[in-house]
Short mmCIF file of C-alpha atoms and ligand atoms in Angstrom, two decimals:
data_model
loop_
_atom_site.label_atom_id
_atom_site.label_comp_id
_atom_site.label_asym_id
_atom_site.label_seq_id
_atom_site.Cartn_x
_atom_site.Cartn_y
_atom_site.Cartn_z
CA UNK Q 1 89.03 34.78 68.99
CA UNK Q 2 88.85 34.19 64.81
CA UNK Q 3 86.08 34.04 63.59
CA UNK Q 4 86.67 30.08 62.90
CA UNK Q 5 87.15 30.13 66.39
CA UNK Q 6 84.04 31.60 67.22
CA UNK Q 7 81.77 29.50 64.86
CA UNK Q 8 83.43 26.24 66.15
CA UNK Q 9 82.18 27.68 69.73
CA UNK Q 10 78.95 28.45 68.23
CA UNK Q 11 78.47 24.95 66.77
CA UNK Q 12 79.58 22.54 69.21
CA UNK Q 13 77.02 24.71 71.85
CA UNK Q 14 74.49 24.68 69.57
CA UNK Q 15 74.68 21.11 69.44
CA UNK Q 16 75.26 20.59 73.26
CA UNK Q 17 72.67 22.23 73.96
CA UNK Q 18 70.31 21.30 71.07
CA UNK Q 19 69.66 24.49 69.88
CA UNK Q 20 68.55 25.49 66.15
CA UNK Q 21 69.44 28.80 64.00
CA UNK Q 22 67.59 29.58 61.34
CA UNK Q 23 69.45 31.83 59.25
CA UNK Q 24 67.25 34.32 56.49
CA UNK Q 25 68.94 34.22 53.18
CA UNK Q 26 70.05 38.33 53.66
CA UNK Q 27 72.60 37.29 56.23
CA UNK Q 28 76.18 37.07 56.33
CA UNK Q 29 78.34 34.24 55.07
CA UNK Q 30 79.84 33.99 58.43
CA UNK Q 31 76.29 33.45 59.58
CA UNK Q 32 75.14 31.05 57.14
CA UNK Q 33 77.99 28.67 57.85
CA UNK Q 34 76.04 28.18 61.54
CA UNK Q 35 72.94 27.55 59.99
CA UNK Q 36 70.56 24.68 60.75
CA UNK Q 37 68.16 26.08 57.95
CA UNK Q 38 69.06 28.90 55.35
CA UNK Q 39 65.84 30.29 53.68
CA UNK Q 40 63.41 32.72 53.22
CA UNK Q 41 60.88 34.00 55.83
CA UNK Q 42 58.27 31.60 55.92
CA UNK Q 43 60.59 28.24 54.92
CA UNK Q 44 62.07 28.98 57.78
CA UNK Q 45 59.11 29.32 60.18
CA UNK Q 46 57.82 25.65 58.52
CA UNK Q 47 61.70 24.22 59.16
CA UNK Q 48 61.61 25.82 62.92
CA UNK Q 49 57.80 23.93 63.12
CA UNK Q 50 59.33 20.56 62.14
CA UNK Q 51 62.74 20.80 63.88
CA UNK Q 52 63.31 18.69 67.46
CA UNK Q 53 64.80 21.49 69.29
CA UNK Q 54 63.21 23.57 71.92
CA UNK Q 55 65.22 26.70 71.65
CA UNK Q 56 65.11 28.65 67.98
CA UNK Q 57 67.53 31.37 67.12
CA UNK Q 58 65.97 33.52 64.42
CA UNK Q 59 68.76 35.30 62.42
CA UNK Q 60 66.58 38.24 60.84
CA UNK Q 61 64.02 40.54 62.00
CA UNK Q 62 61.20 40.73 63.88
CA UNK Q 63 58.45 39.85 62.44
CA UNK Q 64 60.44 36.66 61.52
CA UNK Q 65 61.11 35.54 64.76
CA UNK Q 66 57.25 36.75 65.54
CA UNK Q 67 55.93 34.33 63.02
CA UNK Q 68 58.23 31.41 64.19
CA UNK Q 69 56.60 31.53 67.87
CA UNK Q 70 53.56 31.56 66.15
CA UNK Q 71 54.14 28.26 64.59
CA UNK Q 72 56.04 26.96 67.22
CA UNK Q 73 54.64 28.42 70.95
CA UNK Q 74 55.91 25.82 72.79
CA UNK Q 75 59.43 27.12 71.61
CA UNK Q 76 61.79 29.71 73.24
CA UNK Q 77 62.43 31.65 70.08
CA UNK Q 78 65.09 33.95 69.98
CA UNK Q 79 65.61 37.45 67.85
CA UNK Q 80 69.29 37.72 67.10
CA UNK Q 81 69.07 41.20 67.56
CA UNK Q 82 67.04 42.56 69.90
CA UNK Q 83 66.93 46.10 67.61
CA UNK Q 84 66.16 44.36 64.24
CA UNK Q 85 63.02 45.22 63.09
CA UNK Q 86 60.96 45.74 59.79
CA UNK Q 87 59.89 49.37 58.60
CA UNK Q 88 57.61 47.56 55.98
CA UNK Q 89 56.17 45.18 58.51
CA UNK Q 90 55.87 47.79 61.23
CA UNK Q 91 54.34 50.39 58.70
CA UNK Q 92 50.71 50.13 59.56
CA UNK Q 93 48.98 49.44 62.76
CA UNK Q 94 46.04 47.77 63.92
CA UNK Q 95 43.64 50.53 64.30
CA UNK Q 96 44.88 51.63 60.71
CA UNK Q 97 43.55 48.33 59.24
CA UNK Q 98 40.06 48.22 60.95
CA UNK Q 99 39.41 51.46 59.71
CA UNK Q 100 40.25 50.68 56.24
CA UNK Q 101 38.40 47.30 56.73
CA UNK Q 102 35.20 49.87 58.10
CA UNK Q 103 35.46 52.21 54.61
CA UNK Q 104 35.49 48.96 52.12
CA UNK Q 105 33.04 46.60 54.26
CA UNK Q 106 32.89 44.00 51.37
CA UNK Q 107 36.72 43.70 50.73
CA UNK Q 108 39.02 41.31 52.57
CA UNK Q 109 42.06 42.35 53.65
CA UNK Q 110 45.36 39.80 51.94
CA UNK Q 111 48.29 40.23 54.44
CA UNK Q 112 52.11 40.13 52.76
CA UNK Q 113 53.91 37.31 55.68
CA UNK Q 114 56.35 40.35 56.00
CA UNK Q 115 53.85 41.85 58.70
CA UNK Q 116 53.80 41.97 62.70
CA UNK Q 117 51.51 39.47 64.27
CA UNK Q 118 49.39 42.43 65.34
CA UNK Q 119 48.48 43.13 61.68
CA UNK Q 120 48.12 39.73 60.92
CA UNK Q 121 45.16 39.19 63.72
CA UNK Q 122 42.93 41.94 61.38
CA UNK Q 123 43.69 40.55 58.05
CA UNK Q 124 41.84 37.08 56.13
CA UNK Q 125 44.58 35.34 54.43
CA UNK Q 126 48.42 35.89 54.37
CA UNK Q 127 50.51 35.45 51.09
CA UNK Q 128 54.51 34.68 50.35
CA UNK Q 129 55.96 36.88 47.45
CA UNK Q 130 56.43 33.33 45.74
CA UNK Q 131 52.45 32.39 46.66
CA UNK Q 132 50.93 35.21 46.53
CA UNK Q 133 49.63 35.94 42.79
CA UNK Q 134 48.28 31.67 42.93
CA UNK Q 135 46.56 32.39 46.15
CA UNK Q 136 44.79 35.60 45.62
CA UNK Q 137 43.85 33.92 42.08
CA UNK Q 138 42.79 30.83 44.39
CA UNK Q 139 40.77 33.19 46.37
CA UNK Q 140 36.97 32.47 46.42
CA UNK Q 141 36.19 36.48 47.11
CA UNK Q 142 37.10 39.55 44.20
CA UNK Q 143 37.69 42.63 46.32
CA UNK Q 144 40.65 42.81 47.82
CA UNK Q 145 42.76 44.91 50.38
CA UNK Q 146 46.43 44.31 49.93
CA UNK Q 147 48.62 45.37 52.53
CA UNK Q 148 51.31 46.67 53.03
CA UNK Q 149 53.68 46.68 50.33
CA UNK Q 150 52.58 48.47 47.56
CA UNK Q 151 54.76 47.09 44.67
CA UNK Q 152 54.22 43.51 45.79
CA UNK Q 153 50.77 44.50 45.49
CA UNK Q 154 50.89 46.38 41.74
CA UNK Q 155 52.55 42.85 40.75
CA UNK Q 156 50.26 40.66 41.91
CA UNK Q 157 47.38 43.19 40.33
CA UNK Q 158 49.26 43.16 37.14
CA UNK Q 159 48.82 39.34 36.78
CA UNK Q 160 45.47 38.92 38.52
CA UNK Q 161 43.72 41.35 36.72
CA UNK Q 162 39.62 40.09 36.67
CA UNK Q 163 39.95 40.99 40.68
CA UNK Q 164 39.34 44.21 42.14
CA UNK Q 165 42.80 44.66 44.23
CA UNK Q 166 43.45 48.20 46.58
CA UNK Q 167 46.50 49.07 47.56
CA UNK Q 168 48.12 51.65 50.21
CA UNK Q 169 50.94 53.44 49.76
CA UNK Q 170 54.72 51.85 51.17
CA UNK Q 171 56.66 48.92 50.67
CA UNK Q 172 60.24 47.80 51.73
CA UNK Q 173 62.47 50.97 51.84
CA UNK Q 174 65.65 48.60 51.00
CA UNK Q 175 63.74 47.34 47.27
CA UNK Q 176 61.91 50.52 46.85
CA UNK Q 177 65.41 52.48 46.33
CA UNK Q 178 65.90 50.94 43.16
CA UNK Q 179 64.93 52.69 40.55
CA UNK Q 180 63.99 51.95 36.53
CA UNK Q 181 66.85 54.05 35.20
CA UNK Q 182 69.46 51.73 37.73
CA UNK Q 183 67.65 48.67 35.89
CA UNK Q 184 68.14 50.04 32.48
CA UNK Q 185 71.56 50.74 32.94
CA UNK Q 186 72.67 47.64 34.60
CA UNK Q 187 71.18 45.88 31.63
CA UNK Q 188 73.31 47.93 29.04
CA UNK Q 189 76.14 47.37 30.90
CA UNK Q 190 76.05 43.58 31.26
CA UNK Q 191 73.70 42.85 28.07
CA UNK Q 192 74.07 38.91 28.42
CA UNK Q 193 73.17 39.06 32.01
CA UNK Q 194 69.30 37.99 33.17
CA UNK Q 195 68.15 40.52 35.31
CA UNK Q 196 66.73 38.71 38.79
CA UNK Q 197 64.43 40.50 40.97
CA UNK Q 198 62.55 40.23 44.17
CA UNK Q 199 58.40 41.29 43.69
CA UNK Q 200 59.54 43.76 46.64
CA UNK Q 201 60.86 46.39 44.03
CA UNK Q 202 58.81 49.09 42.03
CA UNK Q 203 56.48 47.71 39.71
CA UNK Q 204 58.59 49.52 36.94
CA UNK Q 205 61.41 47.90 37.86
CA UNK Q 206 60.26 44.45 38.22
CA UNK Q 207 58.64 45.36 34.79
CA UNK Q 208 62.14 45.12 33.31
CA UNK Q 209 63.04 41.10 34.97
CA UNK Q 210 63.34 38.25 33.41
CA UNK Q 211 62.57 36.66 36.75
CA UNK Q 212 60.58 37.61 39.78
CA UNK Q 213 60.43 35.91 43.48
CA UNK Q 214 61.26 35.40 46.23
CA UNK Q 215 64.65 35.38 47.77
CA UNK Q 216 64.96 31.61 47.62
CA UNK Q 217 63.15 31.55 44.40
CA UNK Q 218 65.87 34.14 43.30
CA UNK Q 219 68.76 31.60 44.21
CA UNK Q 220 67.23 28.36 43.04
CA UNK Q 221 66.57 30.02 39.32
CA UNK Q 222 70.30 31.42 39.03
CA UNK Q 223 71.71 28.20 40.12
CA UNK Q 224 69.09 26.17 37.55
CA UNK Q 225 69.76 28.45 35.06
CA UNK Q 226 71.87 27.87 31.80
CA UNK Q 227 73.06 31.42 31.76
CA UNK Q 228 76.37 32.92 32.86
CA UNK Q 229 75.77 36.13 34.36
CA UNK Q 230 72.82 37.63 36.17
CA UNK Q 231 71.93 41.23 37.72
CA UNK Q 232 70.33 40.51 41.06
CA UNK Q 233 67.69 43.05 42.24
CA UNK Q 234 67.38 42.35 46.04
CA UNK Q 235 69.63 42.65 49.09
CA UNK Q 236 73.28 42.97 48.12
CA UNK Q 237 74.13 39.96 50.24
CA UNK Q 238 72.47 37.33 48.10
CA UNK Q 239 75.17 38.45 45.34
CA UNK Q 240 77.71 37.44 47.46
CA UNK Q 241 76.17 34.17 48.63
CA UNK Q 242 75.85 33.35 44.68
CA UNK Q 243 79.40 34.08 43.91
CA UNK Q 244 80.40 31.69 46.50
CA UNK Q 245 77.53 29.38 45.54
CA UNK Q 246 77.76 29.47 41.69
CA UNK Q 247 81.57 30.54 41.24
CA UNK Q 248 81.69 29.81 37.35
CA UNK Q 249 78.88 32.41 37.15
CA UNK Q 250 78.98 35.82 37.13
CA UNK Q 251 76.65 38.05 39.58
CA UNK Q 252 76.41 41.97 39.85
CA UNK Q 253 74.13 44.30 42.22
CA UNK Q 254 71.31 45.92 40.41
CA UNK Q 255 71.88 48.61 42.86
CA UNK Q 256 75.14 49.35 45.28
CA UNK Q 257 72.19 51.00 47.76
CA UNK Q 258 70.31 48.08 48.41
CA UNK Q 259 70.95 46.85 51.90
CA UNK Q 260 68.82 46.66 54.79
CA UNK Q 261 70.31 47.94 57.72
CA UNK Q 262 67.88 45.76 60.05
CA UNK Q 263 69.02 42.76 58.45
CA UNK Q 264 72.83 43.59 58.63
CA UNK Q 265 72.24 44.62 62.81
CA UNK Q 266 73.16 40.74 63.47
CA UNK Q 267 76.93 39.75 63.82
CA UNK Q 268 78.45 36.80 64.03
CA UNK Q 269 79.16 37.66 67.96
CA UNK Q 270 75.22 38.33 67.99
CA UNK Q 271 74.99 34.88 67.29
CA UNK Q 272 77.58 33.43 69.80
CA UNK Q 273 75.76 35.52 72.34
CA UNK Q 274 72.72 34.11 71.55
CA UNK Q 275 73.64 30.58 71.79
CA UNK Q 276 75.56 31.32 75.33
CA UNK Q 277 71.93 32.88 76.53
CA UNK Q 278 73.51 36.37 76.93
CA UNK Q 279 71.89 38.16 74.03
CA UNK Q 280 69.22 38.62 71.51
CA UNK Q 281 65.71 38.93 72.74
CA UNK Q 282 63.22 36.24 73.60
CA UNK Q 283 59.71 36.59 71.78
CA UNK Q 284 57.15 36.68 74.20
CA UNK Q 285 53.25 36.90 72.59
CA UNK Q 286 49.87 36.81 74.69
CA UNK Q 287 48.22 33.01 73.51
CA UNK Q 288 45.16 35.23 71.99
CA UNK Q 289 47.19 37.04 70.02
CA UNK Q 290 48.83 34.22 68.50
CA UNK Q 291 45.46 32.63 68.18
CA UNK Q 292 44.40 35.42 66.08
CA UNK Q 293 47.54 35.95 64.06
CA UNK Q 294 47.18 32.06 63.02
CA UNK Q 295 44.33 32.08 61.36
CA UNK Q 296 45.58 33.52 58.26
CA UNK Q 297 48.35 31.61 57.97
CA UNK Q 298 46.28 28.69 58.27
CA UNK Q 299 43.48 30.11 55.44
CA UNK Q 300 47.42 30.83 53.60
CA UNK Q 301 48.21 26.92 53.97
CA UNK Q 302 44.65 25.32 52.54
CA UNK Q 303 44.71 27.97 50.07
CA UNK Q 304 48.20 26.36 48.99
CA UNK Q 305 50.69 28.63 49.86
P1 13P D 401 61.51 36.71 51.50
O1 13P D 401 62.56 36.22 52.41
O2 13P D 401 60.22 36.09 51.84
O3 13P D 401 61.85 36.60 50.06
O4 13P D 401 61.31 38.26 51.84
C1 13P D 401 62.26 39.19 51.49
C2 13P D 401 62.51 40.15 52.54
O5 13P D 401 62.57 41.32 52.33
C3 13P D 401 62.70 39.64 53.87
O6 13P D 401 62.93 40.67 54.71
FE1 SF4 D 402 61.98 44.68 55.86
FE2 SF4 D 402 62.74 45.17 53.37
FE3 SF4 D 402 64.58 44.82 55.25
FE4 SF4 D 402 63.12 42.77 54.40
S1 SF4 D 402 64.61 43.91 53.20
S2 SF4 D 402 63.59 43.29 56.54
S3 SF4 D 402 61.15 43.73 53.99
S4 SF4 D 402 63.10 46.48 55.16
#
């Protein structure tokens, strides 16, 4: 089977069987072209909320797919992989939190989205990387407890600076390889180029951006923009996907080492056995925990993320 072949399969079952894949933006091109939705992690959970179909394929990790149900319970939602999971979002536990939340009893603990449910049930509010610095800004409380990435964190601190913000150590491995000297010398090699970057990397590199969100926020900005050539500081795939995208435009890693392995698990036959009800893994969560985990994404939404 091509892989034409293979995505024609995948498409006409899909639609036979009314069946929606949400694709995250760090996929394959192969992938996207399958897509109901392309997008970051929580524009997909909102297009998985308002689609018609009652089975959800979740290209991307766990607590993706996680976050999906949790929007959508009355949805089978499938992982693409069953092995793709988050080391950021699986980085702290429960038990972790609540003892952190015992030691600083008057600060409330802001939740990155890139979490597992079980995190999510001990924090107050979650946050986007594009929402979070209006949110915690938005936030009617000063002391804060930002988990768990650390750099997403720092930036947010940087810019919201008359609140008390703690942070704990970790972040995304895949972002967190990239360092300031890569930055600095991607910039003297391509000195026209506007250097892109997701809030994920090390506060010293984000330092050096002309531009920093989120993955979709990433794309829609090099697309807008009036410039010719950009440095991309996130996962290597989204230079490819602007190449294709933007092909008068010129795009170049920041770094050749960042690529998530968790997000590259999923292959185009992951998909196809997905859609044929042979593979990925079905997200099963206990009604209290989703319960719990809700509530703040919901204090996320009226605070306007
Ligand atoms: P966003 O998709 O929200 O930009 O997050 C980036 C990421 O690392 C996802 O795994
Ligand atoms: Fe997790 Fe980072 Fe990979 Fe995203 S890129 S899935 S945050 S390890």
């Amino acid at each position: 089977m091509t892989t034409y072949e293979m995505q024609q399969e995948i498409l006409r079952i899909k639609k036979e069987q009314n069946i929606c894949i949400l694709v995250h933006a760090y996929q394959t091109h192969d992938i996207w072209e399958v897509a109901d939705y392309i997008g970051d992690s929580f524009g997909l959970t909102q297009q998985a909320a308002k689609s018609g179909a009652q089975t959800v394929i979740m290209c991307g990790v766990q607590f993706m797919a996680e976050t999906v149900k949790m929007l959508s319970p009355e949805k089978k939602v499938i992982l693409s992989h069953p092995d793709a999971g988050c080391p950021m979002a699986e980085q702290y536990d429960r038990e972790m939190i609540l003892q952190m939340r015992e030691k600083l009893p008057d600060y409330h603990v802001v939740a990155y989205i890139n979490t597992t449910a079980s995190l999510k049930s001990v924090c107050d509010v979650c946050v986007t990387s594009s929402s979070a610095v209006q949110i915690v800004r938005a936030l009617p409380y000063d002391k804060i407890l930002f988990i768990p990435d650390s750099s997403l964190g720092s930036w947010v601190k940087a810019q919201v600076p008359e609140k008390q913000i703690e942070l704990l150590h970790g972040g995304c491995p895949t972002h967190q390889r990239i360092t300031a000297a890569e930055a600095q010398a991607a910039k003297a090699a391509h000195p026209e180029a506007l250097l892109l970057v997701h809030p994920e990397c090390r506060p010293e590199v984000t330092a050096l951006s002309d531009y920093a969100g989120s993955t979709t926020g990433i794309m829609a900005f090099a697309k807008k923009s009036d410039a010719k050539e950009f440095i991309i500081g996130t996962e290597n795939s989204i230079v490819q996907h602007l190449q294709m995208e933007c092909p008068e435009k010129r795009f170049y890693p920041l770094s050749k080492d960042c690529i998530c392995g968790n997000m590259r698990l999923t292959t185009l036959a992951d998909v196809y056995d997905c859609v044929r009800g042979v593979g990925g893994k079905e997200i099963e969560m206990d009604p209290q925990l989703i319960a719990e985990a809700r509530r703040p994404i919901d204090a996320m939404l009226q605070y306007g993320g």
